[in-house]
PDB file of C-alpha atoms in Angstrom:
ATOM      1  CA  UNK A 832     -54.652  31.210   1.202  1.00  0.00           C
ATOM      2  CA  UNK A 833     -52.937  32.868   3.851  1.00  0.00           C
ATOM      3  CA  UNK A 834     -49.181  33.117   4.634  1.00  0.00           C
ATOM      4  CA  UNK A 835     -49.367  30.840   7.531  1.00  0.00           C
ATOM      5  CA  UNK A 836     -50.172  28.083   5.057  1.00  0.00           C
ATOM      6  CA  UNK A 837     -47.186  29.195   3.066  1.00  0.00           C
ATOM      7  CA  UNK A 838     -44.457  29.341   5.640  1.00  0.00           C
ATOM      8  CA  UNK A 839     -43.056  25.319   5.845  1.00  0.00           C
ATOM      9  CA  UNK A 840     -43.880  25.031   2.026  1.00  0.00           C
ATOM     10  CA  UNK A 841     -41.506  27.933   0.996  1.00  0.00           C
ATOM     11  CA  UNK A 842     -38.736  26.901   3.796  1.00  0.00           C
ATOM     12  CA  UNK A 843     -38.549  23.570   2.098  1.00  0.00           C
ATOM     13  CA  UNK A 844     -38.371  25.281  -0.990  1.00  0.00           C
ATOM     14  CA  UNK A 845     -35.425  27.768   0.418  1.00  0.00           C
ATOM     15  CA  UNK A 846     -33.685  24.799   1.493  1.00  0.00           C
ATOM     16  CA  UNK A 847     -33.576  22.989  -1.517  1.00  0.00           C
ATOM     17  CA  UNK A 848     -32.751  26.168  -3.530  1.00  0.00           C
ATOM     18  CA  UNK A 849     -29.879  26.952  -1.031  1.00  0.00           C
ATOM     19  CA  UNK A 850     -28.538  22.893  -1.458  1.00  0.00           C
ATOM     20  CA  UNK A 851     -28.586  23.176  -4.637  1.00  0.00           C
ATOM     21  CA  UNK A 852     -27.103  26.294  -4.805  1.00  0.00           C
ATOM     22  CA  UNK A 853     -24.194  24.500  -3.190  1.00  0.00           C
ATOM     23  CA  UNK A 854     -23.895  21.523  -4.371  1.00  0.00           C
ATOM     24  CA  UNK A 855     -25.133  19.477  -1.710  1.00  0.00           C
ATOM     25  CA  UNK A 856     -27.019  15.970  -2.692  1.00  0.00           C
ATOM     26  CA  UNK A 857     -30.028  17.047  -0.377  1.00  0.00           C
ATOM     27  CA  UNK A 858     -32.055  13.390  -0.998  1.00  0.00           C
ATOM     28  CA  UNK A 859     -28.473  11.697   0.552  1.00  0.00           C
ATOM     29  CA  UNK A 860     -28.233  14.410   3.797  1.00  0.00           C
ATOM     30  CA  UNK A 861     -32.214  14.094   4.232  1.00  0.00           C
ATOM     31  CA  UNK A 862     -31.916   9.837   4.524  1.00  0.00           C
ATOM     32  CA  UNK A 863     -28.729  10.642   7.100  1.00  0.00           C
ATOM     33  CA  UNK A 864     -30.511  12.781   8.873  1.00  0.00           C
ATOM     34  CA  UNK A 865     -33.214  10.895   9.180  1.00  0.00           C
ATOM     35  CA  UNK A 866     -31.235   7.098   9.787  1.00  0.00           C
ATOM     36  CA  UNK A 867     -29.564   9.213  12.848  1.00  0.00           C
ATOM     37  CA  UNK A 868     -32.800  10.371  14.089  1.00  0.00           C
ATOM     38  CA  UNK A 869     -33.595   6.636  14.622  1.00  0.00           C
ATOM     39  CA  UNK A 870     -31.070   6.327  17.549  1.00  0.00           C
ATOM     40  CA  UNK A 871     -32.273   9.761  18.860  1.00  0.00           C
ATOM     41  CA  UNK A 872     -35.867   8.453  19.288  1.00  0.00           C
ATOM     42  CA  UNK A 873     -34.593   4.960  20.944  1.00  0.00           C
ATOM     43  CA  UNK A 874     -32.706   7.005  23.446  1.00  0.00           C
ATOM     44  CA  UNK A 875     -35.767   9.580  23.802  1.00  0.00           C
ATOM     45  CA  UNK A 876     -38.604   7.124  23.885  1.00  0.00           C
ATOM     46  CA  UNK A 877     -38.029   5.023  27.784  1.00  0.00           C
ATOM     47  CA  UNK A 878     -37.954   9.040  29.102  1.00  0.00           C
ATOM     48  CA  UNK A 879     -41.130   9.950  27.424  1.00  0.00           C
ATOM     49  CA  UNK A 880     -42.608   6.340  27.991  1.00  0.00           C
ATOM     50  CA  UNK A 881     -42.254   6.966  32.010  1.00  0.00           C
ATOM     51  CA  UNK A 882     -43.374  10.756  31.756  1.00  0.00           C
ATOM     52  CA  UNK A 883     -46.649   9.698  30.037  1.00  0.00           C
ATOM     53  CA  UNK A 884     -46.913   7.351  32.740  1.00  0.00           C
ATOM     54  CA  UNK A 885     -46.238   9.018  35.588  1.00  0.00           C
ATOM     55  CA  UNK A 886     -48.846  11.740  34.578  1.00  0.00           C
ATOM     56  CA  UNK A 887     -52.098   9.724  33.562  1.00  0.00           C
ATOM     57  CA  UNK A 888     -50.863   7.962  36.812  1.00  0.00           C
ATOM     58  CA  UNK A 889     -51.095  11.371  38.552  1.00  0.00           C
ATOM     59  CA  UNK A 890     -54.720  12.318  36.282  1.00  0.00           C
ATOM     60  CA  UNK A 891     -56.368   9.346  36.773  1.00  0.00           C
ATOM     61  CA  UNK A 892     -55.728   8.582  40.521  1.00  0.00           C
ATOM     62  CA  UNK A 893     -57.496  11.479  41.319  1.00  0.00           C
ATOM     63  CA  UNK A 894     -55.020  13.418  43.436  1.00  0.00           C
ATOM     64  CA  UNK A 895     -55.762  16.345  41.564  1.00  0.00           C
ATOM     65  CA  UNK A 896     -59.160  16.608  42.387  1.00  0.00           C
ATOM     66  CA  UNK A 897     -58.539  16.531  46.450  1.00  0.00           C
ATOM     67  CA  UNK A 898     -55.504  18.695  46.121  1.00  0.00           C
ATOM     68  CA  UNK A 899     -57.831  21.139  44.116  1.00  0.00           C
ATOM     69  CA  UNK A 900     -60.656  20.314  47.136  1.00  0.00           C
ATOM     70  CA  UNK A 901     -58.312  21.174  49.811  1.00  0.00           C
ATOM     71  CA  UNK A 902     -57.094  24.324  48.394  1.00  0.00           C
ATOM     72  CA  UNK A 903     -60.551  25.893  47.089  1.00  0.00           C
ATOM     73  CA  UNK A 904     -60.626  27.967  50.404  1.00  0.00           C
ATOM     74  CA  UNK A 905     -57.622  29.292  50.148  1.00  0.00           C
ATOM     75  CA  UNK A 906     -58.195  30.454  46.529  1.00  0.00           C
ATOM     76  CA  UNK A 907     -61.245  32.161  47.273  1.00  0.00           C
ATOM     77  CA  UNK A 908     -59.494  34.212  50.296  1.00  0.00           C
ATOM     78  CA  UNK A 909     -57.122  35.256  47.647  1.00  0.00           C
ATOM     79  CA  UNK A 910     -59.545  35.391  44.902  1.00  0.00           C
ATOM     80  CA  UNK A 911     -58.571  33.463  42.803  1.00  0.00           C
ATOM     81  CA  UNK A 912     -60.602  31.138  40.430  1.00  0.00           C
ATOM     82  CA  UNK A 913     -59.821  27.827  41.497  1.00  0.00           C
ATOM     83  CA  UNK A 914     -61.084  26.396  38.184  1.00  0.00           C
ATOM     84  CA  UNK A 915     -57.396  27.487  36.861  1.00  0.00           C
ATOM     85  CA  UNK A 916     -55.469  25.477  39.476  1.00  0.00           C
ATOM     86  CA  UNK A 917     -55.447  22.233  37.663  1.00  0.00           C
ATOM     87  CA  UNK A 918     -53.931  24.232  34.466  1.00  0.00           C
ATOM     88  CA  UNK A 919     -51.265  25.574  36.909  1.00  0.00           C
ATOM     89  CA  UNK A 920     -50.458  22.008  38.316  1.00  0.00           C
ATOM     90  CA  UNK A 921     -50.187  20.716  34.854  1.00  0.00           C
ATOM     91  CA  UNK A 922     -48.543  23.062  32.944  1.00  0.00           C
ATOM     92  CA  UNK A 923     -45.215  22.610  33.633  1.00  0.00           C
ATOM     93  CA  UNK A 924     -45.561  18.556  33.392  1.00  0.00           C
ATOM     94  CA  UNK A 925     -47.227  18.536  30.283  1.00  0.00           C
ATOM     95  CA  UNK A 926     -48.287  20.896  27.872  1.00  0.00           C
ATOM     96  CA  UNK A 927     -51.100  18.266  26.273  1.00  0.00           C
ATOM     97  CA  UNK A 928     -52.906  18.232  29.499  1.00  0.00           C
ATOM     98  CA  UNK A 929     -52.791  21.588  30.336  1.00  0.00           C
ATOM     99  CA  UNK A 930     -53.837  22.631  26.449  1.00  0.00           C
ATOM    100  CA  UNK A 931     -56.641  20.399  27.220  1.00  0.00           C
ATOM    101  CA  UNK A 932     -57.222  21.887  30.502  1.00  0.00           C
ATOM    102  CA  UNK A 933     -57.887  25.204  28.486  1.00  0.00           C
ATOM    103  CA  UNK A 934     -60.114  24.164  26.225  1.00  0.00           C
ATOM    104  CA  UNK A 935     -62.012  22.800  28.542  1.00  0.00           C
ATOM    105  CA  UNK A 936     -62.085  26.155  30.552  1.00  0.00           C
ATOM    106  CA  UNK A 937     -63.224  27.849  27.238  1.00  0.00           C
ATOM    107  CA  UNK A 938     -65.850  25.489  26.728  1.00  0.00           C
ATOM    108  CA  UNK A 939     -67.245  26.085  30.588  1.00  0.00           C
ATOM    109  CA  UNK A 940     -66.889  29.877  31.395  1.00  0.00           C
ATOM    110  CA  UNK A 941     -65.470  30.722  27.341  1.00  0.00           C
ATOM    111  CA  UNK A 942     -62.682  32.299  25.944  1.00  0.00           C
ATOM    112  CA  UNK A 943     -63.342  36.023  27.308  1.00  0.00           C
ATOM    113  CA  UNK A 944     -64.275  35.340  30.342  1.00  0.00           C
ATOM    114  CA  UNK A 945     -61.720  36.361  33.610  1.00  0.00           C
ATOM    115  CA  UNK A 946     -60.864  32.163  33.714  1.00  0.00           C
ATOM    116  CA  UNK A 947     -60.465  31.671  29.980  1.00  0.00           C
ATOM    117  CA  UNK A 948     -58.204  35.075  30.135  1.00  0.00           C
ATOM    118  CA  UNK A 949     -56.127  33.876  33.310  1.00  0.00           C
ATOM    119  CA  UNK A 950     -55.586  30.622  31.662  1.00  0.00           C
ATOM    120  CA  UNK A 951     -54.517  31.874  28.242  1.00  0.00           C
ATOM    121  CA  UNK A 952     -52.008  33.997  29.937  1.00  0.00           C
ATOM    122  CA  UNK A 953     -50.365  30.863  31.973  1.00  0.00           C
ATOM    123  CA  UNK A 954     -50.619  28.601  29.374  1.00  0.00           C
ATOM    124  CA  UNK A 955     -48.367  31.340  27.537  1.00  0.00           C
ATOM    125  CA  UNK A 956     -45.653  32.313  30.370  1.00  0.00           C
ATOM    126  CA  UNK A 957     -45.281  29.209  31.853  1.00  0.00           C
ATOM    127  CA  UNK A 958     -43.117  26.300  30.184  1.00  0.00           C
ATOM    128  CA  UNK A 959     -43.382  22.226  30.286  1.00  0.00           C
ATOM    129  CA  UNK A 960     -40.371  22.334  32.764  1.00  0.00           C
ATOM    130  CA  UNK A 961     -40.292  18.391  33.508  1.00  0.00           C
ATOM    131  CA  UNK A 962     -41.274  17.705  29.627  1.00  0.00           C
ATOM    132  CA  UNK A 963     -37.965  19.984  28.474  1.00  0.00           C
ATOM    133  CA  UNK A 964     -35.755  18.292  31.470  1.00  0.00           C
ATOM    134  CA  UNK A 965     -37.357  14.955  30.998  1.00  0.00           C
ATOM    135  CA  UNK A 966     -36.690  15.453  26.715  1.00  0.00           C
ATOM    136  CA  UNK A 967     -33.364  17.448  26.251  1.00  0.00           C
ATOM    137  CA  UNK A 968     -31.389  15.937  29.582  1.00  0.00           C
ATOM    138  CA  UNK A 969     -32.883  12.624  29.178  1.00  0.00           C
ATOM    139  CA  UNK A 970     -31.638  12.495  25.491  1.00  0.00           C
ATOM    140  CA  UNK A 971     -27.877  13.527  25.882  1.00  0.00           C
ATOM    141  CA  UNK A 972     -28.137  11.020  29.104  1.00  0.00           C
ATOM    142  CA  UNK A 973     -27.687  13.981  31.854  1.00  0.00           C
ATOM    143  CA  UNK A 974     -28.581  11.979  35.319  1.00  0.00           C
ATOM    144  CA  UNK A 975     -27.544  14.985  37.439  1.00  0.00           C
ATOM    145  CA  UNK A 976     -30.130  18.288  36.634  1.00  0.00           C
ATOM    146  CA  UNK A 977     -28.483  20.357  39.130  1.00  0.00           C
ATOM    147  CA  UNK A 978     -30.809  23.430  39.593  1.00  0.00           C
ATOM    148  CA  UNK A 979     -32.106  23.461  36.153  1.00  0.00           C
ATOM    149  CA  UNK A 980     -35.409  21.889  37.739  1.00  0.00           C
ATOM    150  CA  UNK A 981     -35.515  24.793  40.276  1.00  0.00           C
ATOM    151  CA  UNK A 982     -34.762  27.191  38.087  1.00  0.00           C
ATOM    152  CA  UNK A 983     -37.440  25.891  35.614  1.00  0.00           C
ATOM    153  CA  UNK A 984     -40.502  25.400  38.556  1.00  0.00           C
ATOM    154  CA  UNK A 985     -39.565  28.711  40.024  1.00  0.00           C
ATOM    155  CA  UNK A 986     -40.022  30.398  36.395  1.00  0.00           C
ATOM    156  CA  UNK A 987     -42.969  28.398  36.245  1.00  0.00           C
ATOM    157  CA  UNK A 988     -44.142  29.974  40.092  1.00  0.00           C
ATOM    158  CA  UNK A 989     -43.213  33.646  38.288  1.00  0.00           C
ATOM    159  CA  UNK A 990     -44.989  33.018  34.744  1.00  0.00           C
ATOM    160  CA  UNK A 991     -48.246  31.940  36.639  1.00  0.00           C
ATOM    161  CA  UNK A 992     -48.021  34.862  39.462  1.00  0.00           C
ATOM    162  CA  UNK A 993     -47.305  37.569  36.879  1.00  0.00           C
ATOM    163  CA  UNK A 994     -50.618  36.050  35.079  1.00  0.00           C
ATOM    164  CA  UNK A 995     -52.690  36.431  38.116  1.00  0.00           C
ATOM    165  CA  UNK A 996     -50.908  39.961  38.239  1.00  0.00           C
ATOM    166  CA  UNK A 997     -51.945  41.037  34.678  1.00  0.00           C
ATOM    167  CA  UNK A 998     -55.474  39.485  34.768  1.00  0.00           C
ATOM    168  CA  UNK A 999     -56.475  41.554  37.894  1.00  0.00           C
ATOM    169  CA  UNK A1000     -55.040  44.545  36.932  1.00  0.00           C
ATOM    170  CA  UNK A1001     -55.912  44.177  33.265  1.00  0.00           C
ATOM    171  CA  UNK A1002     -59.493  42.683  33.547  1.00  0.00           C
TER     172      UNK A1002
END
């Protein structure tokens, strides 16, 4: 067994040690905790519900594909797989899709390869920028983002050129 498989078994156990410890009823803060996570998730779940639609909206229409058509020239002049574009599209909207979009690069050109490379290094310095706006804002009922949106897509824009950065020079 390896220590990975011990980690959330011995934080519960730390937990319960340190409540009891201190003389906290932890069965009685565990059933608050969890009755005011119910009004959390009703306050979470319409943001989520329109993300997830909005996205298989986006998948299944098949914009993807022609934006990924139209651009293929350009990619090549900069060489650039193009095969990674739909993983940089995705990535900040939702981290399912573009986990999936990985995968799927492994299981085409595989895990070593310059694509499978490039697109472990996105999916790892880019964030889900309209998940964490549409989650955390959405929950605390924050209409207004402000720049936060910017300032996440323009991380994103840095994340994914550094990657192309590192791959080249790297690999």
């Amino acid at each position: 067994m390896t220590i990975s498989n011990l980690i959330i078994p011995l934080m519960v156990l730390f937990i319960i040690i340190y409540g009891i410890k201190k003389k906290v009823n932890i069965y009685d803060e565990f059933l608050t905790g969890s009755t005011e996570s119910f009004g959390m998730i009703l306050k979470i779940f319409p943001c989520l519900l329109a993300m997830i639609l909005g996205i298989n909206i986006f998948l299944k229409s098949g914009l993807l594909n022609i934006i990924t058509n139209i651009l293929e020239p350009f990619f090549d002049l900069i060489k650039i797989p193009i095969q990674v574009f739909p993983m940089m599209i995705m990535r900040p909207i939702s981290g399912t899709s573009s986990l999936a979009i990985l995968n799927n690069l492994f299981e085409t050109f595989g895990p070593d390869s310059i694509i499978g490379i490039l697109g472990s290094i996105i999916q790892g310095s880019t964030d889900t920028t309209f998940y964490v706006i549409t989650l955390y804002f959405g929950s605390i009922g924050i209409k207004k983002i402000r720049y936060a949106l910017w300032a996440g897509l323009f991380a994103d824009l840095i994340g994914i050129t550094a990657a192309i950065i590192i791959t080249n020079i790297l690999f």
